[in-house]
Amino acid sequence: NKVSSFKIKLENGGFLEGLVRGFKNGISKEDYRHLTQCDTLEDLKLHLQGTGYGHFLANEPSPLTVSVIDEKLREKLVIEFEYIRNHAYKDLATFLDFIKYSYMIDNIILLITGTLHQRQLSELLPKCHPLGIFDQMETVTIASTTADLYNAILVDSPLAPFFKECISEEDLNEMNIEIIRNTLYKAYLEAFYDWCQQKGGATADVMCEILAFEADRRSIIITINSFGTELTKEDRAKLYPRRGKLYPDGLLELSKADEYEAVKRVSELYAEYKPLFDGTGNNPGDKTLEDKFFEHEVTLNVNSFMQQFQYGVFYSYVKLKEQECRNIIWIAECIAQRHRAKIDSYIPIM
Amino acid sequence: MFKMGSLFRSEEMCLAQLYLQSEAAFACVSELGELGLAQFRDLNPDVNAFQRKFVNEVRRCDDMERKLRFLEKEVKKDNLAIDDTGENPPAPLPREMIDMENKFDKLETEMKSVNSNQEALKKNFLELTELKHILRKTQQFFEQTHVPQQYDDETPLIASEFSRSFNRFGVHFFYYRFVAGVLMRDKISAFERVIWRACRGNVFLRYTEIEAELEDPHTGDKVNKYVFIVFFQGDQLKSRIKKICTGFRATLYPCPETPQERREIALGVMTRIEDLQTVLNQTADHRRMVLSQVALNIRVWLIKVRKIKAIYHTLNLFNVNAEKCLIAECWCPVVDIDRIQLALRRGTELSGSSVPSIMQQMQTKENPPTYNQTDKFTSGFQAIIDAFGVSNYREVNPAPFTIITFPFLFAVMFGDMGHGLLMFLFALYLVLKENRYMKHKPEDEIFKMMFDGRYLILLMGLFSIYTGFLYNECFSRSINIFGTSWNFLMEFRLTLDPNKPGVFRGYPYFYGIDPIWQSAENKITVQNSYKMKNAVLMGFAQMIFGLSLAFCNRRHFKDKLTLYCELLPQLLFLCALIGYLCMCILYKWSVWTVAQSNTAPSLLIGLIDMYMLTDPKSNNRVPLYTGQYQVQIFLVIVTVLCVPWMFLSKPYILYKRSNNTQDDICCFSLYDRLITQSMMEAGGLDSQSDDDVAILHHENNDANYGKQEPESFDMSEVIIYQAIHTIEFCLSCISHTASYLRLWALSLAHSELSEVLWSMVMHTGLATSGTSGAILSFFVFWFFSSLTVSILLVMEGLSAFLHAIRLHWVEFQSKFYKGEGYIFSPFSFTLIVEGKVE
């Protein structure tokens, strides 16, 4: 019986899981140390050749710029992801699409904000994440109200179901773009969470943990960022994704918070989040809360690789790769701007 | 190249230190690379890749390689053949590098400017073509809409809702404005929907496909596009539609409203397209000219650049302590030291340096790499051995014996003349065509594997023909060559019993198995017993041979302790246990006759009795020979004694020794230091400065003292190790012998399977008479032959192959082979140029 269930699991994405586990190995701790010692971007390139990234920069003429590295790193991730997506079917395909949706949301928001600021489309497009590109995306510029946006454009896109809550006849402005983003994200996270839960098994175990953290992180960040803005507390409470560990009591408390300390008090009631708030601050040497969150996310994602035959590895792979790319870019930026003091504050991936 | 006996043990290696003048280093390493006999050690393992001395040169090479790759890609894009003369240019000197860089740089910029020109032209061309299509297609749209105009609006046609609205559009056509453009095919449906929704249905969209494929000017891919035209009213809608069009990356073209204007523009476009076509052709010609130059040389350039890069990589491994010279350490075969020195001299001369490069052997306790010289014949066999594990330095290499034993054991399992012949012919084809395949490397991985093992397959086929001849089987049929030695009884079911008078003619079939057995009922019974015993005999022979190779190893490494305390009892144990069984088999075959077969003792029962220590007479069994009981008792005692001998003697002696030597260690190290010093002085390092000597001295000391530390003697570890080995050996004697029975099992399976195939398939075809029989046979033959190849040759062949591998790796090599060495990987241009090594 065990063998047969093993077989079923293998047929259902076992090959791809193996592939992902292979893709995962990029840069070791040792490599990071070497990277931070580089003097120029050329050195960085030379060293990256010896890591899992291989010759991805080999065809780039000197001099290198950080943006070229960024673009190539992203391209590599996208090629790998698309390969996996093209070979996936049934549930795994849905799962992978869920991963893509978050990038779609980011892209839409980016385009709308850009249009509001009178930017040209051609200027905005290169900034969009290639994983989040869909057919109708570039036409969002014609919409002036959210209803417009939904009725004309997004109704055919996969994001339509997440959009239900934010349809209104109000004109788009900066404030409600933020609200749209967060509402979309909320709907997305809840849908993703529910899907994983319904899928059950190890996938649910792993993914719910990660998504719950993601939801709580959003809630906390929304609260902190809302201080000093026009956002009312009731509106703010509507933006909290209701799938995290903070739900329901913590979110209720959060919605009442007026200052950073209050947020901290609420979060410290939860064992997982207490350490994240300890030792954060604005003093030199302290890590920012954001970095602490990233670190925790990395830990969760690394743990996801401890379990087999579940879809969490695909999600974690994307997130870890993204973090790794962010690290490389951080180091590259520090090198390029000759600002070495902070070069070590990348998020190590254990 | 191939010296006798060199395959028996790996080449003798030595660690040498090279002192290269910095101006001569490049040329020297280049010569060594051509020679491919030295494996350099990294002397700066702690230094990052980008902090090494020649990192800039490596980077420049990388850049040149990138440019060449770009040019190569362009050449391939134009489908030009890259000239391959097989020429192997030497690595150019460093000063030529700048010339090369300039040359490549010029070519790259030229190519890029040509490309950007061409792209601009192509873009222009594309736009014009799209406009042409738009004009043509919109003409159709307009004409279609004009057609209903001729009818009266009231005429009751089969007017559907759609066509009526269509008519309405047609009638009021001139009051509407329109936008026309071109869009990618895959976006059209999304486009249609968005435009419908965004404009709330107040527009009218028509589209149609452009039949001709268009070329994307940037990537050069062929793309399919659609022409569309949108009719609308009002400026607001217009800006909206235009935004949607940009959103979908549609290209919009101005399209005049009256047919006359459209016609005029179309004419203009046609002439411009023609002009552009000529210009495009000229650009393409120019590009082709540049590229054909590149195609002629690019292979040589690539080789040169790769060689330079490899040289600088190697130089990065060297120690650059002193200003004027580089110090390198390398492993090299002792026999080739002269050639290496010659290469060094040549390199020094080439570079025009006055100070010679110096090579000096070093003492080391480190394990040298294993280097087995192979040629195209032996490499396949060596590969089988290396796949299990690379032999320890100077250990007996099983490869030369495998050349015979492997195909033989394979053939024992695969014995069939017909199948062997097919296999032989296939391998012969590969061997005869090998020059062609060597030049154009086969892409297919499986084919490549078979090609690499072509000599192995050749021998396997040959041996299978021989064993097939012994088994007298050719596609499961027997051939009566020498005349059978049995008299036929006119029975349909034939059971051959030599005891019946008149059946056996008294003399055996001349060679191999009598063909009469093919039709005998008791064929399998007879052959089973025969093949099974044969398998045990062959197994014993190979295992004893393995032990004798272990003897060679012990002798070579002067390991008397293991020889007497391990090998000798092992040999006795094996002989007393399995050797005795083999003796019995042979004795019974030669002494006991057919007439006595009813009373002959069973060997199996005999063996069990032997270890139960029961006298065969006491159970009323016939003894195999007189005095059997006494001999057996003696053998059992020997066997039992061997176990503690194997287990205890070696640990005991080691323990004794460790007690004695602990006091002597100080003396040893002092002695060593003296030796090192005198070696230094005799080393002839006059030309070196003092600190070089100091470095050498220091390193040598390090090397010696690092290893000289007395290994702490741990009695429990030794005992456990010994216990495991003893138990393993004793058990393996039985299990390995049993394992050799696979020789019988597989040969039985093979012959049965081929017989089934014959009787079920071919026989039915041949048994049918008349014309239908002929036709049936024809078809059945193809079926039969394809099954023969796919099942009997490929599948059975693979299975026999795997079993033969197992017998070699486990049963044979476990007796003597350690396989814990590491392979010698010299710095060689041939490997680097072929892209096998970084």
mmCIF file of C-alpha atoms in Angstrom, chain A residues 118-335:
data_model
loop_
_atom_site.group_PDB
_atom_site.id
_atom_site.type_symbol
_atom_site.label_atom_id
_atom_site.label_comp_id
_atom_site.label_asym_id
_atom_site.label_seq_id
_atom_site.Cartn_x
_atom_site.Cartn_y
_atom_site.Cartn_z
ATOM 1 C CA GLN A 118 1.700 59.813 -15.957
ATOM 2 C CA ARG A 119 4.414 57.313 -16.713
ATOM 3 C CA GLN A 120 4.678 55.772 -20.144
ATOM 4 C CA LEU A 121 3.720 52.144 -20.524
ATOM 5 C CA SER A 122 7.003 51.344 -22.231
ATOM 6 C CA GLU A 123 8.781 52.630 -19.169
ATOM 7 C CA LEU A 124 6.718 50.560 -16.778
ATOM 8 C CA LEU A 125 6.698 47.253 -18.597
ATOM 9 C CA PRO A 126 10.312 46.280 -17.976
ATOM 10 C CA LYS A 127 9.665 46.676 -14.269
ATOM 11 C CA CYS A 128 6.875 44.108 -14.293
ATOM 12 C CA HIS A 129 7.781 40.686 -13.026
ATOM 13 C CA PRO A 130 7.778 38.278 -15.977
ATOM 14 C CA LEU A 131 6.044 35.606 -13.904
ATOM 15 C CA GLY A 132 3.030 37.869 -13.517
ATOM 16 C CA ILE A 133 2.436 38.769 -17.126
ATOM 17 C CA PHE A 134 -0.938 37.994 -18.653
ATOM 18 C CA ASP A 135 -2.641 39.021 -21.861
ATOM 19 C CA GLN A 136 -4.887 41.777 -20.614
ATOM 20 C CA MET A 137 -2.349 43.216 -18.230
ATOM 21 C CA GLU A 138 -1.107 46.061 -20.353
ATOM 22 C CA THR A 139 -4.576 47.466 -20.968
ATOM 23 C CA VAL A 140 -5.183 48.345 -17.324
ATOM 24 C CA THR A 141 -4.142 51.871 -18.211
ATOM 25 C CA ILE A 142 -7.534 52.589 -19.771
ATOM 26 C CA ALA A 143 -9.414 52.055 -16.560
ATOM 27 C CA SER A 144 -10.293 55.049 -14.469
ATOM 28 C CA THR A 145 -12.449 53.371 -11.825
ATOM 29 C CA THR A 146 -12.179 50.005 -10.183
ATOM 30 C CA ALA A 147 -15.459 48.911 -11.693
ATOM 31 C CA ASP A 148 -14.032 49.762 -15.051
ATOM 32 C CA LEU A 149 -10.919 47.842 -14.260
ATOM 33 C CA TYR A 150 -12.903 44.786 -13.340
ATOM 34 C CA ASN A 151 -15.556 44.882 -16.027
ATOM 35 C CA ALA A 152 -13.318 45.645 -18.930
ATOM 36 C CA ILE A 153 -10.104 43.929 -18.159
ATOM 37 C CA LEU A 154 -9.755 41.701 -15.164
ATOM 38 C CA VAL A 155 -13.002 39.814 -15.582
ATOM 39 C CA ASP A 156 -11.283 37.453 -18.019
ATOM 40 C CA SER A 157 -8.060 37.192 -16.098
ATOM 41 C CA PRO A 158 -7.387 34.639 -13.393
ATOM 42 C CA LEU A 159 -7.450 37.430 -10.835
ATOM 43 C CA ALA A 160 -11.170 38.064 -11.297
ATOM 44 C CA PRO A 161 -12.327 36.062 -8.246
ATOM 45 C CA PHE A 162 -10.037 38.039 -5.943
ATOM 46 C CA PHE A 163 -11.404 41.292 -7.195
ATOM 47 C CA LYS A 164 -14.945 40.967 -5.968
ATOM 48 C CA GLU A 165 -14.462 42.947 -2.780
ATOM 49 C CA CYS A 166 -12.871 46.011 -4.253
ATOM 50 C CA ILE A 167 -15.301 46.959 -6.973
ATOM 51 C CA SER A 168 -16.511 50.524 -6.592
ATOM 52 C CA GLU A 169 -17.262 53.468 -8.811
ATOM 53 C CA GLU A 170 -14.647 55.618 -7.134
ATOM 54 C CA ASP A 171 -11.866 57.047 -9.221
ATOM 55 C CA LEU A 172 -8.531 55.405 -8.850
ATOM 56 C CA ASN A 173 -6.182 57.312 -6.632
ATOM 57 C CA GLU A 174 -3.138 56.453 -4.641
ATOM 58 C CA MET A 175 -5.042 55.659 -1.497
ATOM 59 C CA ASN A 176 -7.430 53.219 -2.979
ATOM 60 C CA ILE A 177 -4.767 51.606 -5.086
ATOM 61 C CA GLU A 178 -3.101 50.627 -1.845
ATOM 62 C CA ILE A 179 -6.436 49.381 -0.636
ATOM 63 C CA ILE A 180 -6.974 47.440 -3.844
ATOM 64 C CA ARG A 181 -3.563 45.892 -3.533
ATOM 65 C CA ASN A 182 -4.166 44.786 -0.007
ATOM 66 C CA THR A 183 -7.688 43.594 -0.624
ATOM 67 C CA LEU A 184 -6.523 41.651 -3.630
ATOM 68 C CA TYR A 185 -3.725 40.166 -1.617
ATOM 69 C CA LYS A 186 -6.067 39.309 1.167
ATOM 70 C CA ALA A 187 -8.455 37.531 -1.161
ATOM 71 C CA TYR A 188 -5.565 35.821 -2.865
ATOM 72 C CA LEU A 189 -3.996 34.593 0.366
ATOM 73 C CA GLU A 190 -7.293 33.352 1.681
ATOM 74 C CA ALA A 191 -8.070 31.527 -1.542
ATOM 75 C CA PHE A 192 -4.620 30.020 -1.684
ATOM 76 C CA TYR A 193 -4.805 28.984 1.958
ATOM 77 C CA ASP A 194 -8.199 27.378 1.507
ATOM 78 C CA TRP A 195 -7.062 25.574 -1.584
ATOM 79 C CA CYS A 196 -4.048 24.118 0.224
ATOM 80 C CA GLN A 197 -6.157 23.125 3.179
ATOM 81 C CA GLN A 198 -8.617 21.376 0.956
ATOM 82 C CA LYS A 199 -5.750 19.623 -0.781
ATOM 83 C CA GLY A 200 -4.747 18.238 2.600
ATOM 84 C CA GLY A 201 -1.836 16.019 3.484
ATOM 85 C CA ALA A 202 1.707 17.252 3.729
ATOM 86 C CA THR A 203 0.968 20.066 1.304
ATOM 87 C CA ALA A 204 -1.555 21.508 3.730
ATOM 88 C CA ASP A 205 0.827 21.087 6.675
ATOM 89 C CA VAL A 206 3.622 22.933 4.992
ATOM 90 C CA MET A 207 1.787 25.527 2.975
ATOM 91 C CA CYS A 208 -0.685 26.563 5.641
ATOM 92 C CA GLU A 209 2.193 27.288 7.953
ATOM 93 C CA ILE A 210 3.909 29.440 5.363
ATOM 94 C CA LEU A 211 0.756 31.189 4.190
ATOM 95 C CA ALA A 212 -0.404 31.828 7.738
ATOM 96 C CA PHE A 213 2.852 33.583 8.402
ATOM 97 C CA GLU A 214 2.500 35.515 5.170
ATOM 98 C CA ALA A 215 -0.990 36.605 6.204
ATOM 99 C CA ASP A 216 0.135 37.712 9.652
ATOM 100 C CA ARG A 217 3.098 39.519 8.242
ATOM 101 C CA ARG A 218 0.813 41.472 5.953
ATOM 102 C CA SER A 219 -1.517 42.320 8.791
ATOM 103 C CA ILE A 220 1.303 43.581 10.951
ATOM 104 C CA ILE A 221 2.933 45.569 8.171
ATOM 105 C CA ILE A 222 -0.368 47.089 7.091
ATOM 106 C CA THR A 223 -0.984 48.207 10.651
ATOM 107 C CA ILE A 224 2.445 49.720 11.064
ATOM 108 C CA ASN A 225 2.317 51.469 7.722
ATOM 109 C CA SER A 226 -1.145 52.853 8.371
ATOM 110 C CA PHE A 227 -0.053 55.055 11.265
ATOM 111 C CA GLY A 228 -0.299 58.634 10.241
ATOM 112 C CA THR A 229 -2.377 58.041 7.121
ATOM 113 C CA GLU A 230 -6.028 58.700 6.397
ATOM 114 C CA LEU A 231 -6.904 55.048 6.604
ATOM 115 C CA THR A 232 -9.560 54.514 9.243
ATOM 116 C CA LYS A 233 -9.323 51.664 11.664
ATOM 117 C CA GLU A 234 -12.417 49.991 10.273
ATOM 118 C CA ASP A 235 -11.046 50.119 6.752
ATOM 119 C CA ARG A 236 -7.758 48.859 7.991
ATOM 120 C CA ALA A 237 -9.360 45.904 9.714
ATOM 121 C CA LYS A 238 -10.965 44.939 6.429
ATOM 122 C CA LEU A 239 -7.558 44.509 4.841
ATOM 123 C CA TYR A 240 -6.263 41.893 7.245
ATOM 124 C CA PRO A 241 -6.100 38.435 5.676
ATOM 125 C CA ARG A 242 -8.081 36.180 7.982
ATOM 126 C CA ARG A 243 -6.053 33.013 7.757
ATOM 127 C CA GLY A 244 -3.072 33.648 9.954
ATOM 128 C CA LYS A 245 -2.371 32.640 13.501
ATOM 129 C CA LEU A 246 -3.398 36.116 14.628
ATOM 130 C CA TYR A 247 -6.941 35.452 13.456
ATOM 131 C CA PRO A 248 -9.335 36.164 15.119
ATOM 132 C CA ASP A 249 -8.164 37.586 18.468
ATOM 133 C CA GLY A 250 -4.881 39.029 17.361
ATOM 134 C CA LEU A 251 -6.392 40.772 14.388
ATOM 135 C CA LEU A 252 -9.034 42.313 16.611
ATOM 136 C CA GLU A 253 -6.335 43.678 18.868
ATOM 137 C CA LEU A 254 -4.278 44.831 15.909
ATOM 138 C CA SER A 255 -7.205 46.751 14.504
ATOM 139 C CA LYS A 256 -7.247 48.801 17.683
ATOM 140 C CA ALA A 257 -3.526 49.581 17.631
ATOM 141 C CA ASP A 258 -2.405 53.185 17.374
ATOM 142 C CA GLU A 259 1.335 52.913 17.613
ATOM 143 C CA TYR A 260 4.244 50.566 17.033
ATOM 144 C CA GLU A 261 4.428 49.513 20.670
ATOM 145 C CA ALA A 262 0.836 48.340 20.557
ATOM 146 C CA VAL A 263 1.567 46.171 17.553
ATOM 147 C CA LYS A 264 4.538 44.789 19.343
ATOM 148 C CA ARG A 265 2.455 44.012 22.411
ATOM 149 C CA VAL A 266 -0.071 42.113 20.370
ATOM 150 C CA SER A 267 2.527 40.148 18.442
ATOM 151 C CA GLU A 268 4.450 39.206 21.542
ATOM 152 C CA LEU A 269 1.500 37.189 22.703
ATOM 153 C CA TYR A 270 2.353 34.748 19.930
ATOM 154 C CA ALA A 271 5.351 32.525 20.470
ATOM 155 C CA GLU A 272 6.327 32.543 16.809
ATOM 156 C CA TYR A 273 6.405 36.290 16.473
ATOM 157 C CA LYS A 274 7.877 37.284 19.792
ATOM 158 C CA PRO A 275 11.481 36.610 18.769
ATOM 159 C CA LEU A 276 10.957 38.610 15.612
ATOM 160 C CA PHE A 277 10.208 41.751 17.548
ATOM 161 C CA ASP A 278 12.993 41.215 20.050
ATOM 162 C CA GLY A 279 16.156 42.987 19.106
ATOM 163 C CA THR A 280 14.684 44.979 16.290
ATOM 164 C CA GLY A 281 15.073 48.686 16.293
ATOM 165 C CA ASN A 282 16.690 51.546 14.553
ATOM 166 C CA ASN A 283 19.977 51.410 16.392
ATOM 167 C CA PRO A 284 23.021 50.530 14.325
ATOM 168 C CA GLY A 285 23.633 46.785 14.411
ATOM 169 C CA ASP A 286 19.980 46.037 14.958
ATOM 170 C CA LYS A 287 18.116 44.298 12.247
ATOM 171 C CA THR A 288 14.970 45.823 10.894
ATOM 172 C CA LEU A 289 11.657 44.118 11.489
ATOM 173 C CA GLU A 290 11.418 43.550 7.764
ATOM 174 C CA ASP A 291 14.681 41.623 7.719
ATOM 175 C CA LYS A 292 13.539 39.589 10.687
ATOM 176 C CA PHE A 293 10.403 38.693 8.803
ATOM 177 C CA PHE A 294 12.460 37.701 5.795
ATOM 178 C CA GLU A 295 14.640 35.522 7.947
ATOM 179 C CA HIS A 296 11.651 33.799 9.432
ATOM 180 C CA GLU A 297 10.196 33.276 5.981
ATOM 181 C CA VAL A 298 13.450 31.744 4.825
ATOM 182 C CA THR A 299 13.422 29.357 7.774
ATOM 183 C CA LEU A 300 9.895 28.250 6.979
ATOM 184 C CA ASN A 301 10.753 27.763 3.348
ATOM 185 C CA VAL A 302 13.886 25.816 4.105
ATOM 186 C CA ASN A 303 11.863 23.589 6.407
ATOM 187 C CA SER A 304 9.451 22.930 3.607
ATOM 188 C CA PHE A 305 12.195 21.031 1.824
ATOM 189 C CA MET A 306 12.327 18.594 4.710
ATOM 190 C CA GLN A 307 9.104 16.968 3.576
ATOM 191 C CA GLN A 308 8.576 15.004 0.448
ATOM 192 C CA PHE A 309 5.680 14.594 -1.940
ATOM 193 C CA GLN A 310 4.092 17.931 -1.283
ATOM 194 C CA TYR A 311 3.725 21.079 -3.290
ATOM 195 C CA GLY A 312 5.254 23.333 -0.662
ATOM 196 C CA VAL A 313 8.677 22.770 -2.167
ATOM 197 C CA PHE A 314 7.627 24.549 -5.348
ATOM 198 C CA TYR A 315 6.475 27.595 -3.444
ATOM 199 C CA SER A 316 9.523 27.558 -1.230
ATOM 200 C CA TYR A 317 11.796 27.128 -4.172
ATOM 201 C CA VAL A 318 10.452 30.274 -5.803
ATOM 202 C CA LYS A 319 10.616 32.247 -2.578
ATOM 203 C CA LEU A 320 14.094 31.071 -1.694
ATOM 204 C CA LYS A 321 15.387 31.766 -5.163
ATOM 205 C CA GLU A 322 13.899 35.218 -4.982
ATOM 206 C CA GLN A 323 15.568 35.801 -1.659
ATOM 207 C CA GLU A 324 18.837 34.534 -3.054
ATOM 208 C CA CYS A 325 18.536 36.886 -6.008
ATOM 209 C CA ARG A 326 17.763 39.747 -3.638
ATOM 210 C CA ASN A 327 20.883 38.837 -1.689
ATOM 211 C CA ILE A 328 23.063 38.756 -4.765
ATOM 212 C CA ILE A 329 21.645 42.063 -5.910
ATOM 213 C CA TRP A 330 22.194 43.549 -2.492
ATOM 214 C CA ILE A 331 25.794 42.463 -2.514
ATOM 215 C CA ALA A 332 26.189 43.644 -6.095
ATOM 216 C CA GLU A 333 24.716 47.035 -5.224
ATOM 217 C CA CYS A 334 27.025 47.383 -2.268
ATOM 218 C CA ILE A 335 29.981 46.559 -4.475
#
